[in-house]
PDB file of C-alpha atoms in Angstrom:
ATOM      1  CA  MET V   1      23.406   2.654  19.550  1.00 51.00           C
ATOM      2  CA  ALA V   2      22.159  -0.002  17.138  1.00 59.00           C
ATOM      3  CA  ASP V   3      19.106   0.780  15.055  1.00 71.00           C
ATOM      4  CA  PRO V   4      15.919  -0.772  16.459  1.00 86.00           C
ATOM      5  CA  ILE V   5      14.618  -3.900  14.781  1.00 92.00           C
ATOM      6  CA  THR V   6      10.961  -3.889  13.731  1.00 95.00           C
ATOM      7  CA  ARG V   7       9.316  -7.286  14.146  1.00 96.00           C
ATOM      8  CA  LEU V   8       6.822  -7.991  11.374  1.00 97.00           C
ATOM      9  CA  LEU V   9       4.357 -10.808  10.864  1.00 97.00           C
ATOM     10  CA  LEU V  10       3.576 -11.449   7.187  1.00 97.00           C
ATOM     11  CA  VAL V  11       0.410 -13.483   6.644  1.00 97.00           C
ATOM     12  CA  ASP V  12      -0.064 -14.578   3.017  1.00 93.00           C
ATOM     13  CA  ASP V  13      -0.965 -17.943   1.491  1.00 89.00           C
ATOM     14  CA  ASP V  14       0.877 -17.204  -1.777  1.00 87.00           C
ATOM     15  CA  ASP V  15       4.519 -18.282  -1.645  1.00 86.00           C
ATOM     16  CA  VAL V  16       5.402 -16.004  -4.569  1.00 83.00           C
ATOM     17  CA  CYS V  17       3.945 -12.983  -2.804  1.00 86.00           C
ATOM     18  CA  ARG V  18       5.794 -13.873   0.381  1.00 90.00           C
ATOM     19  CA  GLU V  19       9.041 -14.063  -1.560  1.00 90.00           C
ATOM     20  CA  LEU V  20       8.378 -10.704  -3.225  1.00 88.00           C
ATOM     21  CA  PHE V  21       7.768  -9.096   0.153  1.00 92.00           C
ATOM     22  CA  ARG V  22      10.878 -10.822   1.534  1.00 92.00           C
ATOM     23  CA  ARG V  23      12.964  -9.236  -1.220  1.00 91.00           C
ATOM     24  CA  MET V  24      11.416  -5.829  -0.598  1.00 92.00           C
ATOM     25  CA  PHE V  25      12.128  -6.134   3.129  1.00 95.00           C
ATOM     26  CA  SER V  26      15.801  -6.671   2.316  1.00 93.00           C
ATOM     27  CA  ARG V  27      15.869  -3.339   0.484  1.00 93.00           C
ATOM     28  CA  LEU V  28      14.228  -1.221   3.171  1.00 94.00           C
ATOM     29  CA  ASP V  29      16.133   1.551   4.884  1.00 93.00           C
ATOM     30  CA  MET V  30      15.159   0.084   8.240  1.00 93.00           C
ATOM     31  CA  LYS V  31      15.949  -3.137  10.079  1.00 94.00           C
ATOM     32  CA  VAL V  32      13.141  -5.673  10.068  1.00 95.00           C
ATOM     33  CA  GLU V  33      12.735  -9.204  11.324  1.00 96.00           C
ATOM     34  CA  CYS V  34       9.940 -11.004   9.520  1.00 96.00           C
ATOM     35  CA  VAL V  35       8.048 -14.124  10.539  1.00 97.00           C
ATOM     36  CA  GLU V  36       5.778 -15.690   7.926  1.00 98.00           C
ATOM     37  CA  ALA V  37       2.482 -17.552   8.084  1.00 97.00           C
ATOM     38  CA  ASP V  38       0.536 -19.014   5.167  1.00 95.00           C
ATOM     39  CA  SER V  39      -2.769 -19.654   6.950  1.00 95.00           C
ATOM     40  CA  LEU V  40      -4.996 -18.409   9.764  1.00 96.00           C
ATOM     41  CA  VAL V  41      -4.188 -21.477  11.866  1.00 96.00           C
ATOM     42  CA  ILE V  42      -0.426 -20.937  11.666  1.00 97.00           C
ATOM     43  CA  ALA V  43      -0.775 -17.190  12.174  1.00 97.00           C
ATOM     44  CA  ARG V  44      -2.819 -17.709  15.332  1.00 96.00           C
ATOM     45  CA  ASP V  45      -0.221 -20.102  16.708  1.00 97.00           C
ATOM     46  CA  ILE V  46       2.578 -17.615  15.983  1.00 97.00           C
ATOM     47  CA  LEU V  47       0.644 -14.751  17.590  1.00 95.00           C
ATOM     48  CA  ALA V  48       0.068 -16.860  20.703  1.00 94.00           C
ATOM     49  CA  ASN V  49       3.802 -17.300  21.144  1.00 93.00           C
ATOM     50  CA  GLY V  50       5.318 -14.014  20.012  1.00 92.00           C
ATOM     51  CA  ARG V  51       5.024 -10.239  19.962  1.00 94.00           C
ATOM     52  CA  PHE V  52       5.048  -8.159  16.791  1.00 95.00           C
ATOM     53  CA  ASP V  53       5.315  -4.456  16.042  1.00 94.00           C
ATOM     54  CA  CYS V  54       3.209  -4.654  12.875  1.00 95.00           C
ATOM     55  CA  VAL V  55       1.262  -7.233  10.853  1.00 96.00           C
ATOM     56  CA  LEU V  56       0.970  -7.349   7.060  1.00 96.00           C
ATOM     57  CA  LEU V  57      -2.220  -9.269   6.416  1.00 95.00           C
ATOM     58  CA  ASP V  58      -3.437 -10.675   3.098  1.00 90.00           C
ATOM     59  CA  TYR V  59      -7.130 -10.064   2.440  1.00 83.00           C
ATOM     60  CA  HIS V  60      -7.714 -13.499   0.878  1.00 81.00           C
ATOM     61  CA  LEU V  61      -6.163 -16.535   2.582  1.00 86.00           C
ATOM     62  CA  GLY V  62      -7.396 -19.421   0.474  1.00 79.00           C
ATOM     63  CA  SER V  63     -11.027 -19.914   1.463  1.00 81.00           C
ATOM     64  CA  ASP V  64     -10.606 -17.669   4.514  1.00 87.00           C
ATOM     65  CA  LEU V  65     -10.551 -13.903   4.926  1.00 84.00           C
ATOM     66  CA  GLY V  66      -7.554 -12.290   6.583  1.00 89.00           C
ATOM     67  CA  LEU V  67      -9.871 -10.003   8.519  1.00 86.00           C
ATOM     68  CA  GLU V  68     -10.814 -13.011  10.660  1.00 90.00           C
ATOM     69  CA  LEU V  69      -7.385 -12.658  12.285  1.00 92.00           C
ATOM     70  CA  LEU V  70      -7.905  -9.098  13.536  1.00 89.00           C
ATOM     71  CA  ALA V  71      -9.212 -10.111  16.962  1.00 88.00           C
ATOM     72  CA  ASP V  72      -6.211 -12.387  17.534  1.00 92.00           C
ATOM     73  CA  ILE V  73      -3.821  -9.610  16.520  1.00 92.00           C
ATOM     74  CA  ALA V  74      -5.479  -7.131  18.867  1.00 86.00           C
ATOM     75  CA  LYS V  75      -5.159  -9.364  21.927  1.00 88.00           C
ATOM     76  CA  HIS V  76      -1.694 -10.838  21.286  1.00 90.00           C
ATOM     77  CA  ARG V  77       0.146  -7.949  22.975  1.00 87.00           C
ATOM     78  CA  ALA V  78      -0.442  -4.930  25.153  1.00 82.00           C
ATOM     79  CA  GLY V  79      -1.045  -1.722  23.244  1.00 79.00           C
ATOM     80  CA  MET V  80      -1.992  -1.266  19.640  1.00 80.00           C
ATOM     81  CA  CYS V  81      -0.502  -3.554  16.983  1.00 88.00           C
ATOM     82  CA  PRO V  82      -1.048  -1.844  13.612  1.00 89.00           C
ATOM     83  CA  VAL V  83      -2.325  -3.961  10.733  1.00 91.00           C
ATOM     84  CA  ILE V  84      -1.572  -3.264   7.081  1.00 92.00           C
ATOM     85  CA  LEU V  85      -3.887  -4.983   4.621  1.00 89.00           C
ATOM     86  CA  THR V  86      -2.253  -6.386   1.487  1.00 87.00           C
ATOM     87  CA  THR V  87      -4.557  -7.068  -1.433  1.00 77.00           C
ATOM     88  CA  LEU V  88      -4.726  -7.663  -5.159  1.00 64.00           C
ATOM     89  CA  LEU V  89      -8.066  -5.853  -5.292  1.00 55.00           C
ATOM     90  CA  ALA V  90      -8.652  -2.139  -5.553  1.00 49.00           C
ATOM     91  CA  PHE V  91      -9.021  -0.797  -2.026  1.00 50.00           C
ATOM     92  CA  GLU V  92     -12.552   0.483  -2.616  1.00 46.00           C
ATOM     93  CA  GLU V  93     -13.663  -3.149  -2.980  1.00 50.00           C
ATOM     94  CA  VAL V  94     -12.492  -4.093   0.508  1.00 52.00           C
ATOM     95  CA  GLY V  95     -12.144  -0.718   2.221  1.00 55.00           C
ATOM     96  CA  ASP V  96     -15.482  -0.847   4.040  1.00 56.00           C
ATOM     97  CA  GLU V  97     -14.738  -4.142   5.769  1.00 57.00           C
ATOM     98  CA  ALA V  98     -11.130  -3.224   6.466  1.00 59.00           C
ATOM     99  CA  ALA V  99     -11.964   0.140   7.986  1.00 56.00           C
ATOM    100  CA  ARG V 100     -14.664  -1.316  10.199  1.00 55.00           C
ATOM    101  CA  GLY V 101     -12.295  -4.088  11.276  1.00 55.00           C
ATOM    102  CA  GLY V 102      -9.494  -1.844  12.480  1.00 60.00           C
ATOM    103  CA  VAL V 103      -6.941  -1.952   9.650  1.00 80.00           C
ATOM    104  CA  VAL V 104      -4.853   1.253   9.757  1.00 82.00           C
ATOM    105  CA  ASP V 105      -3.501   1.190   6.191  1.00 83.00           C
ATOM    106  CA  TYR V 106      -3.250  -0.903   3.063  1.00 82.00           C
ATOM    107  CA  ILE V 107      -0.848  -1.593   0.233  1.00 85.00           C
ATOM    108  CA  ALA V 108      -1.769  -2.970  -3.191  1.00 80.00           C
ATOM    109  CA  LYS V 109       0.452  -5.897  -4.134  1.00 81.00           C
ATOM    110  CA  SER V 110       0.337  -4.930  -7.787  1.00 73.00           C
ATOM    111  CA  THR V 111       2.031  -1.585  -7.197  1.00 77.00           C
ATOM    112  CA  ALA V 112       4.072  -2.260  -4.050  1.00 84.00           C
ATOM    113  CA  ASP V 113       7.753  -1.392  -4.034  1.00 88.00           C
ATOM    114  CA  PRO V 114      10.331  -0.908  -1.244  1.00 92.00           C
ATOM    115  CA  VAL V 115       9.711   2.850  -1.022  1.00 93.00           C
ATOM    116  CA  LYS V 116       5.923   2.506  -0.740  1.00 91.00           C
ATOM    117  CA  LEU V 117       6.259  -0.429   1.629  1.00 94.00           C
ATOM    118  CA  GLN V 118       8.580   1.384   4.010  1.00 94.00           C
ATOM    119  CA  ALA V 119       6.390   4.501   3.981  1.00 93.00           C
ATOM    120  CA  THR V 120       3.332   2.393   4.764  1.00 92.00           C
ATOM    121  CA  ILE V 121       5.044   0.534   7.612  1.00 94.00           C
ATOM    122  CA  GLU V 122       6.385   3.768   9.100  1.00 93.00           C
ATOM    123  CA  ARG V 123       2.928   5.385   9.013  1.00 88.00           C
ATOM    124  CA  ALA V 124       1.447   2.365  10.761  1.00 88.00           C
ATOM    125  CA  LEU V 125       4.143   2.372  13.450  1.00 90.00           C
ATOM    126  CA  GLN V 126       3.699   6.111  14.000  1.00 87.00           C
ATOM    127  CA  ARG V 127      -0.013   5.661  14.524  1.00 80.00           C
ATOM    128  CA  ALA V 128       0.608   2.884  17.036  1.00 80.00           C
ATOM    129  CA  ALA V 129       3.106   5.079  18.882  1.00 81.00           C
ATOM    130  CA  ALA V 130       0.600   7.929  18.944  1.00 77.00           C
ATOM    131  CA  SER V 131      -2.095   5.619  20.279  1.00 68.00           C
ATOM    132  CA  GLU V 132       0.147   4.348  23.073  1.00 66.00           C
ATOM    133  CA  GLY V 133       1.122   7.913  23.938  1.00 60.00           C
ATOM    134  CA  MET V 134      -2.468   9.020  24.469  1.00 48.00           C
ATOM    135  CA  GLY V 135      -2.511   7.907  28.085  1.00 42.00           C
ATOM    136  CA  ARG V 136       0.687   9.806  28.831  1.00 48.00           C
ATOM    137  CA  GLN V 137      -0.669  12.903  27.078  1.00 48.00           C
ATOM    138  CA  ALA V 138      -3.884  12.714  29.082  1.00 42.00           C
ATOM    139  CA  THR V 139      -1.897  12.476  32.322  1.00 42.00           C
ATOM    140  CA  ALA V 140       0.239  15.455  31.362  1.00 47.00           C
ATOM    141  CA  ALA V 141      -2.840  17.435  30.381  1.00 45.00           C
ATOM    142  CA  SER V 142      -4.452  16.836  33.777  1.00 46.00           C
ATOM    143  CA  GLY V 143      -1.505  18.589  35.382  1.00 47.00           C
ATOM    144  CA  ASN V 144      -1.419  21.393  32.853  1.00 50.00           C
ATOM    145  CA  GLY V 145      -4.718  23.216  32.524  1.00 47.00           C
ATOM    146  CA  SER V 146      -3.846  25.265  29.461  1.00 47.00           C
ATOM    147  CA  ALA V 147      -2.564  22.231  27.516  1.00 42.00           C
ATOM    148  CA  GLY V 148      -5.685  20.277  28.421  1.00 48.00           C
ATOM    149  CA  GLN V 149      -7.891  23.144  27.306  1.00 49.00           C
ATOM    150  CA  ARG V 150      -6.091  23.342  23.960  1.00 44.00           C
ATOM    151  CA  GLY V 151      -6.563  19.601  23.434  1.00 52.00           C
ATOM    152  CA  ASP V 152     -10.252  19.773  24.375  1.00 68.00           C
ATOM    153  CA  ALA V 153     -10.808  22.715  22.010  1.00 72.00           C
ATOM    154  CA  LEU V 154      -9.163  20.891  19.130  1.00 73.00           C
ATOM    155  CA  GLN V 155     -11.134  17.743  19.803  1.00 77.00           C
ATOM    156  CA  GLU V 156     -14.362  19.745  19.908  1.00 80.00           C
ATOM    157  CA  LYS V 157     -13.474  21.367  16.579  1.00 81.00           C
ATOM    158  CA  TYR V 158     -13.024  17.927  15.047  1.00 81.00           C
ATOM    159  CA  ARG V 159     -16.366  16.774  16.475  1.00 84.00           C
ATOM    160  CA  ARG V 160     -18.066  19.748  14.857  1.00 85.00           C
ATOM    161  CA  ARG V 161     -16.372  18.955  11.546  1.00 87.00           C
ATOM    162  CA  ARG V 162     -17.589  15.372  11.802  1.00 88.00           C
ATOM    163  CA  HIS V 163     -21.150  16.433  12.618  1.00 88.00           C
ATOM    164  CA  THR V 164     -21.233  19.050   9.848  1.00 90.00           C
ATOM    165  CA  THR V 165     -20.102  16.506   7.273  1.00 91.00           C
ATOM    166  CA  LEU V 166     -22.680  13.922   8.338  1.00 90.00           C
ATOM    167  CA  LYS V 167     -25.453  16.533   8.257  1.00 90.00           C
ATOM    168  CA  ALA V 168     -24.417  17.835   4.836  1.00 91.00           C
ATOM    169  CA  LEU V 169     -24.569  14.338   3.368  1.00 90.00           C
ATOM    170  CA  ASP V 170     -28.318  14.258   4.101  1.00 89.00           C
ATOM    171  CA  ARG V 171     -28.713  16.297   0.906  1.00 86.00           C
ATOM    172  CA  LEU V 172     -27.876  13.149  -1.051  1.00 84.00           C
ATOM    173  CA  ASP V 173     -31.084  11.517   0.252  1.00 80.00           C
ATOM    174  CA  GLU V 174     -33.403  14.129  -1.237  1.00 73.00           C
ATOM    175  CA  GLY V 175     -33.323  12.594  -4.704  1.00 64.00           C
ATOM    176  CA  ALA V 176     -33.006  15.828  -6.658  1.00 67.00           C
ATOM    177  CA  PRO V 177     -29.785  16.455  -8.608  1.00 71.00           C
ATOM    178  CA  LEU V 178     -27.312  18.629  -6.737  1.00 80.00           C
ATOM    179  CA  PRO V 179     -25.763  21.671  -8.384  1.00 85.00           C
ATOM    180  CA  PRO V 180     -22.000  21.471  -9.006  1.00 84.00           C
ATOM    181  CA  GLU V 181     -21.207  23.913  -6.200  1.00 87.00           C
ATOM    182  CA  GLU V 182     -22.947  21.711  -3.629  1.00 88.00           C
ATOM    183  CA  ILE V 183     -21.122  18.622  -4.844  1.00 88.00           C
ATOM    184  CA  THR V 184     -17.853  20.544  -4.563  1.00 87.00           C
ATOM    185  CA  GLU V 185     -18.691  21.601  -1.011  1.00 90.00           C
ATOM    186  CA  LEU V 186     -19.588  18.056   0.032  1.00 91.00           C
ATOM    187  CA  ALA V 187     -16.329  16.808  -1.450  1.00 87.00           C
ATOM    188  CA  ARG V 188     -14.432  19.539   0.412  1.00 86.00           C
ATOM    189  CA  LEU V 189     -15.983  18.521   3.749  1.00 89.00           C
ATOM    190  CA  LEU V 190     -15.156  14.856   3.136  1.00 90.00           C
ATOM    191  CA  HIS V 191     -11.608  15.767   2.119  1.00 83.00           C
ATOM    192  CA  GLN V 192     -11.062  17.709   5.341  1.00 81.00           C
ATOM    193  CA  LEU V 193     -12.460  14.865   7.428  1.00 82.00           C
ATOM    194  CA  ALA V 194     -10.306  12.304   5.622  1.00 79.00           C
ATOM    195  CA  GLY V 195      -7.197  14.379   6.253  1.00 77.00           C
ATOM    196  CA  THR V 196      -7.703  14.802   9.996  1.00 74.00           C
ATOM    197  CA  ALA V 197      -9.605  11.724  11.220  1.00 76.00           C
ATOM    198  CA  ALA V 198      -6.544   9.592  11.996  1.00 68.00           C
ATOM    199  CA  HIS V 199      -5.231  12.215  14.433  1.00 63.00           C
ATOM    200  CA  PHE V 200      -8.322  11.651  16.579  1.00 71.00           C
ATOM    201  CA  ASP V 201      -8.247   7.839  16.547  1.00 72.00           C
ATOM    202  CA  ASP V 202     -10.942   7.873  13.860  1.00 77.00           C
ATOM    203  CA  ALA V 203      -8.895   6.565  10.920  1.00 76.00           C
ATOM    204  CA  PRO V 204     -11.527   4.069   9.655  1.00 80.00           C
ATOM    205  CA  LEU V 205     -14.003   6.901   9.120  1.00 83.00           C
ATOM    206  CA  GLY V 206     -11.286   8.900   7.382  1.00 81.00           C
ATOM    207  CA  LEU V 207     -10.659   6.085   4.909  1.00 84.00           C
ATOM    208  CA  LEU V 208     -14.363   5.862   4.120  1.00 87.00           C
ATOM    209  CA  ALA V 209     -14.569   9.652   3.744  1.00 87.00           C
ATOM    210  CA  ALA V 210     -11.781   9.552   1.152  1.00 86.00           C
ATOM    211  CA  GLN V 211     -13.576   6.778  -0.707  1.00 87.00           C
ATOM    212  CA  LEU V 212     -16.887   8.682  -0.750  1.00 89.00           C
ATOM    213  CA  GLU V 213     -15.129  11.877  -1.835  1.00 87.00           C
ATOM    214  CA  LYS V 214     -13.768  10.050  -4.879  1.00 86.00           C
ATOM    215  CA  TYR V 215     -17.233   8.850  -5.876  1.00 86.00           C
ATOM    216  CA  LEU V 216     -18.645  12.349  -5.484  1.00 85.00           C
ATOM    217  CA  LEU V 217     -15.990  13.914  -7.680  1.00 82.00           C
ATOM    218  CA  HIS V 218     -16.748  11.378 -10.432  1.00 82.00           C
ATOM    219  CA  TRP V 219     -20.525  11.673 -10.131  1.00 81.00           C
ATOM    220  CA  ARG V 220     -21.811  12.487 -13.609  1.00 71.00           C
ATOM    221  CA  SER V 221     -25.497  11.498 -13.542  1.00 69.00           C
ATOM    222  CA  ASP V 222     -28.615  12.392 -11.594  1.00 70.00           C
ATOM    223  CA  ALA V 223     -28.886   9.009  -9.872  1.00 75.00           C
ATOM    224  CA  MET V 224     -26.222   7.655  -7.553  1.00 80.00           C
ATOM    225  CA  SER V 225     -24.531   4.428  -8.576  1.00 81.00           C
ATOM    226  CA  ASP V 226     -24.903   1.357  -6.390  1.00 83.00           C
ATOM    227  CA  GLU V 227     -21.226   1.683  -5.447  1.00 84.00           C
ATOM    228  CA  MET V 228     -21.738   5.264  -4.305  1.00 86.00           C
ATOM    229  CA  ARG V 229     -24.798   4.322  -2.261  1.00 86.00           C
ATOM    230  CA  ASP V 230     -22.830   1.517  -0.635  1.00 85.00           C
ATOM    231  CA  ALA V 231     -19.991   3.930   0.175  1.00 86.00           C
ATOM    232  CA  LEU V 232     -22.449   6.378   1.727  1.00 88.00           C
ATOM    233  CA  SER V 233     -24.058   3.624   3.809  1.00 87.00           C
ATOM    234  CA  ALA V 234     -20.669   2.350   4.992  1.00 85.00           C
ATOM    235  CA  PHE V 235     -19.625   5.885   5.980  1.00 87.00           C
ATOM    236  CA  ARG V 236     -22.782   6.415   8.024  1.00 86.00           C
ATOM    237  CA  LEU V 237     -22.485   3.002   9.636  1.00 82.00           C
ATOM    238  CA  ALA V 238     -18.895   3.656  10.690  1.00 80.00           C
ATOM    239  CA  ALA V 239     -19.882   7.051  12.090  1.00 82.00           C
ATOM    240  CA  SER V 240     -22.751   5.567  14.087  1.00 76.00           C
ATOM    241  CA  ARG V 241     -20.534   2.897  15.633  1.00 65.00           C
ATOM    242  CA  GLN V 242     -18.078   5.353  17.140  1.00 57.00           C
ATOM    243  CA  ALA V 243     -19.793   8.175  18.969  1.00 49.00           C
ATOM    244  CA  PRO V 244     -17.969  11.538  18.967  1.00 45.00           C
ATOM    245  CA  GLU V 245     -17.612  11.578  22.744  1.00 42.00           C
ATOM    246  CA  LEU V 246     -15.465   8.434  22.539  1.00 41.00           C
ATOM    247  CA  LEU V 247     -12.900   9.934  20.180  1.00 45.00           C
ATOM    248  CA  ARG V 248      -9.450  10.440  21.683  1.00 44.00           C
ATOM    249  CA  VAL V 249      -7.251  13.297  20.575  1.00 43.00           C
ATOM    250  CA  SER V 250      -3.801  12.048  19.628  1.00 41.00           C
ATOM    251  CA  VAL V 251      -2.130  15.201  18.367  1.00 38.00           C
ATOM    252  CA  TYR V 252       0.537  16.948  20.427  1.00 33.00           C
ATOM    253  CA  GLN V 253      -0.903  19.523  22.804  1.00 39.00           C
TER     254      GLN V 253
END
């Protein structure tokens, strides 16, 4: 049987970057078919007339932002179409917007290579497959009480982890310096959340948790930096927009 072909849409206004990605695609250990767009207008036209397995989306498209295309990507096909953000910026500078907008992963152009690119694409495709399999898992669970109970228990454990982390972060609002052991504990909670969130269709919050963990571990003064405050606000905003009861378990039961 022939290897499956992964259809990619590459949206980037820089012809040099498109060529670099084209060369990396040719070196992947997977078969890909890539269609290119250099603007939002062209990308929207392509999406209206085709179906893609994954989209690599540049953050800056001339005077436009690539994130403006997310709604068009979401509705262009049935099921989840994973989006990988490509950027010249450090991810922490765009991570808040990307996570809130539904991007599942990112790759920095400055450090991209065929190995990193393939790993990123495969992760994105796996998440899409897991998302599409949720309905089938739920159906199977309804006919298998013990499997359903295991899934519900695991989901409840994740909800508790989420709640515990949010509650613990309230300590940062008290103004007083935190002892090193409390900072370590907060970082541990964020690390655990970041490592498990994607399995419960909560990947955006996981990305923000990882970002906030990094700021905590580099916190060296009594007052929080503006960047750290922004990261904390973005984390809380993302958590408030997706209530725990709406999370869907996507791990195997």
